[in-house]
Coordinates of C-alpha atoms in Angstrom, one line a residue:
M183 CA 77.4 105.2 102.0
L184 CA 81.2 106.0 101.7
R185 CA 81.2 107.9 104.9
G186 CA 79.6 105.1 106.8
L187 CA 82.1 102.6 105.3
Y188 CA 85.0 104.9 106.5
D189 CA 83.4 105.5 109.9
W190 CA 83.2 101.5 110.2
T191 CA 86.6 100.8 109.2
L192 CA 87.9 103.4 111.6
S193 CA 85.9 101.8 114.4
L194 CA 87.6 98.6 113.9
A195 CA 90.9 100.1 115.5
A196 CA 89.6 99.7 118.9
R197 CA 89.0 96.1 118.7
K198 CA 91.1 93.4 120.2
S199 CA 91.0 91.8 116.6
A200 CA 92.1 95.2 115.0
E201 CA 95.5 93.6 113.6
W202 CA 93.5 90.9 111.8
W203 CA 91.0 93.5 110.5
L204 CA 94.1 95.6 109.2
A205 CA 95.4 92.7 107.3
I206 CA 91.8 92.2 105.9
I207 CA 91.2 95.6 104.9
A208 CA 94.9 96.0 103.5
F209 CA 94.1 92.7 101.3
I210 CA 90.8 93.5 100.0
E211 CA 91.8 97.5 99.4
S212 CA 94.3 96.1 96.7
S213 CA 91.7 94.3 94.7
F214 CA 88.4 96.2 95.1
F215 CA 87.6 97.9 98.5
F216 CA 87.1 101.9 98.7
V217 CA 88.7 102.6 101.9
P218 CA 92.5 102.7 102.2
A219 CA 94.1 100.7 105.0
D220 CA 95.5 103.8 106.4
V221 CA 92.4 104.6 107.9
L222 CA 92.7 101.7 110.1
Y223 CA 96.4 101.6 110.4
L224 CA 97.0 105.3 111.8
P225 CA 94.9 105.0 114.8
M226 CA 96.3 101.6 115.5
A227 CA 99.9 102.8 115.3
L228 CA 98.9 106.0 117.4
A229 CA 97.3 104.0 120.1
R230 CA 100.5 101.6 120.1
P231 CA 103.3 103.3 119.1
D232 CA 105.5 100.5 120.0
R233 CA 103.8 98.1 117.3
A234 CA 103.7 100.7 114.5
Y235 CA 106.5 98.9 112.5
R236 CA 104.7 95.6 113.2
Y237 CA 101.4 96.9 111.9
A238 CA 103.3 98.4 108.8
L239 CA 104.7 94.9 108.1
T240 CA 101.2 93.4 108.6
A241 CA 99.6 95.8 106.2
T242 CA 102.3 95.7 103.7
A243 CA 102.2 91.9 103.7
A244 CA 98.5 91.8 103.3
S245 CA 98.4 94.8 100.7
V246 CA 100.9 92.8 98.5
L247 CA 98.7 89.6 98.7
G248 CA 95.7 91.4 97.9
G249 CA 97.7 92.9 95.0
I250 CA 98.5 89.5 93.8
A251 CA 94.6 88.6 94.0
G252 CA 94.0 91.8 91.8
W253 CA 96.7 90.6 89.4
M254 CA 95.0 87.3 89.0
I255 CA 91.7 88.9 88.6
G256 CA 93.1 90.8 85.6
Y257 CA 95.3 88.1 84.3
F258 CA 92.5 85.3 84.3
A259 CA 89.2 86.8 84.6
Y260 CA 89.4 90.3 82.9
D261 CA 86.1 90.3 80.9
A262 CA 84.0 88.3 83.6
I263 CA 85.3 90.0 86.8
A264 CA 87.9 92.8 86.2
R265 CA 85.9 94.9 83.5
P266 CA 82.8 95.2 85.4
I267 CA 84.7 96.3 88.8
L268 CA 86.6 98.9 86.6
E269 CA 83.4 99.9 85.0
H270 CA 81.7 100.3 88.4
F271 CA 84.6 102.3 89.9
G272 CA 84.8 104.6 86.7
G273 CA 88.3 103.3 85.7
L274 CA 87.5 101.7 82.7
S275 CA 88.3 104.3 80.3
T276 CA 91.6 105.2 82.2
F277 CA 92.4 101.4 82.1
E278 CA 91.6 101.2 78.4
R279 CA 94.3 104.4 77.8
W280 CA 96.8 102.8 79.9
Q281 CA 96.7 99.4 78.3
N282 CA 98.9 100.3 75.4
S283 CA 101.4 102.0 77.3
G284 CA 103.6 98.9 78.3
T285 CA 105.4 97.6 81.5
G286 CA 107.4 100.7 82.1
L287 CA 104.6 102.9 82.7
M288 CA 102.7 100.2 84.6
L289 CA 105.5 99.9 87.2
V290 CA 105.4 103.7 87.5
L291 CA 101.6 103.5 88.1
L292 CA 102.3 100.7 90.7
V293 CA 104.9 102.7 92.6
T294 CA 102.8 106.0 92.6
S295 CA 99.7 104.1 93.6
G296 CA 101.2 102.3 96.5
L297 CA 102.8 105.5 97.7
A298 CA 99.9 108.0 97.2
H299 CA 96.9 105.9 96.0
L300 CA 97.2 107.7 92.7
P301 CA 95.6 106.0 90.7
P302 CA 93.9 103.6 92.9
I303 CA 95.8 100.6 93.8
K304 CA 93.0 98.3 92.9
V305 CA 93.0 99.6 89.3
V306 CA 96.5 99.0 89.0
T307 CA 96.7 95.6 90.4
I308 CA 94.0 94.6 87.8
L309 CA 95.7 96.5 85.0
A310 CA 98.8 94.7 85.8
G311 CA 97.4 91.1 85.4
A312 CA 95.2 92.1 82.3
L313 CA 98.6 93.3 80.9
H314 CA 100.3 90.2 81.9
V315 CA 103.2 92.1 83.7
N316 CA 105.7 89.6 85.0
L317 CA 104.4 88.4 88.3
L318 CA 107.7 88.5 90.1
I319 CA 108.5 92.0 89.1
F320 CA 104.9 93.0 90.1
I321 CA 105.5 91.5 93.6
I322 CA 108.8 93.3 94.0
S323 CA 107.3 96.5 93.0
A324 CA 104.3 96.2 95.3
I325 CA 106.6 95.3 98.4
V326 CA 108.8 98.5 97.7
A327 CA 105.8 100.6 97.1
R328 CA 103.4 99.6 99.8
G329 CA 106.3 98.8 102.0
A330 CA 107.7 102.3 101.7
R331 CA 104.3 103.9 102.4
F332 CA 103.5 101.9 105.6
L333 CA 107.1 101.9 106.8
L334 CA 107.3 105.6 106.5
L335 CA 104.1 106.1 108.2
A336 CA 105.4 104.1 111.0
W337 CA 108.6 106.1 111.1
L338 CA 106.7 109.3 111.3
L339 CA 104.3 108.0 114.0
R340 CA 107.1 106.9 116.0
R341 CA 109.2 110.1 115.7
Y342 CA 106.3 112.5 116.1
G343 CA 103.4 111.0 117.6
E344 CA 99.9 112.5 117.8
S345 CA 101.1 115.7 116.2
I346 CA 102.1 114.4 113.0
R347 CA 98.6 112.6 112.6
E348 CA 96.7 115.7 111.2
F349 CA 99.7 116.4 109.0
I350 CA 99.6 112.8 107.5
E351 CA 95.7 112.7 107.1
K352 CA 95.6 116.1 105.4
R353 CA 99.0 116.7 103.5
L354 CA 100.6 113.2 102.9
G355 CA 98.5 112.4 99.9
L356 CA 99.5 115.6 98.4
I357 CA 103.2 115.3 98.9
A358 CA 103.3 111.8 97.8
G359 CA 101.0 113.0 94.8
A360 CA 103.6 115.5 93.7
G361 CA 106.2 112.7 94.1
A362 CA 104.2 110.5 91.8
A363 CA 103.6 113.4 89.4
A364 CA 107.5 113.7 89.2
L365 CA 108.0 110.1 88.5
I366 CA 105.4 110.1 85.8
L367 CA 107.0 113.0 84.3
L368 CA 110.5 111.5 84.5
Y369 CA 109.3 108.3 82.9
I370 CA 107.8 110.4 79.9
V371 CA 110.9 112.3 79.8
V372 CA 113.2 109.0 79.5
K373 CA 110.9 107.4 77.2
Y374 CA 110.7 110.1 74.6
A375 CA 114.2 111.5 75.1
L376 CA 115.7 108.1 74.0

């Protein structure tokens, strides 16, 4: 099922309405969707490198708006909506562990999730709402994290073109994950050293 969903999302890149689909996928990815917007963004930006930055801004704006929707689900409807979503995706136990960690770790998770999908952005946005993280701080963090990801991809695609595609698809998550792990480690060191 997941592979079919991935293939369907990828097929949207060839449509005239691809930019609208990119916005929709980026929006729902931040709240509950399985497939990251990158699946649609990469072929679109490769097909039209002159629009790579435009697509990056579209994906960023829609992703942040979707993150706000996820935040609202966590804030206003945790028991009715968020808890069943987290249970379905297997994120409830992780959520409950992080629930007592506070806003600092929440912001680190938001940045790492925005950059590397670790943990999934939908879990983090719902968690941020359930923890009542300040909405303005949440929005700024989401803009920075998601914007950095999509703009970095746009820059790489504009600079290196098709040759960078395989690298991005296979290794960027690992590199970003290592960076995310470094951020989490830094947070732990700062928190417990002070």
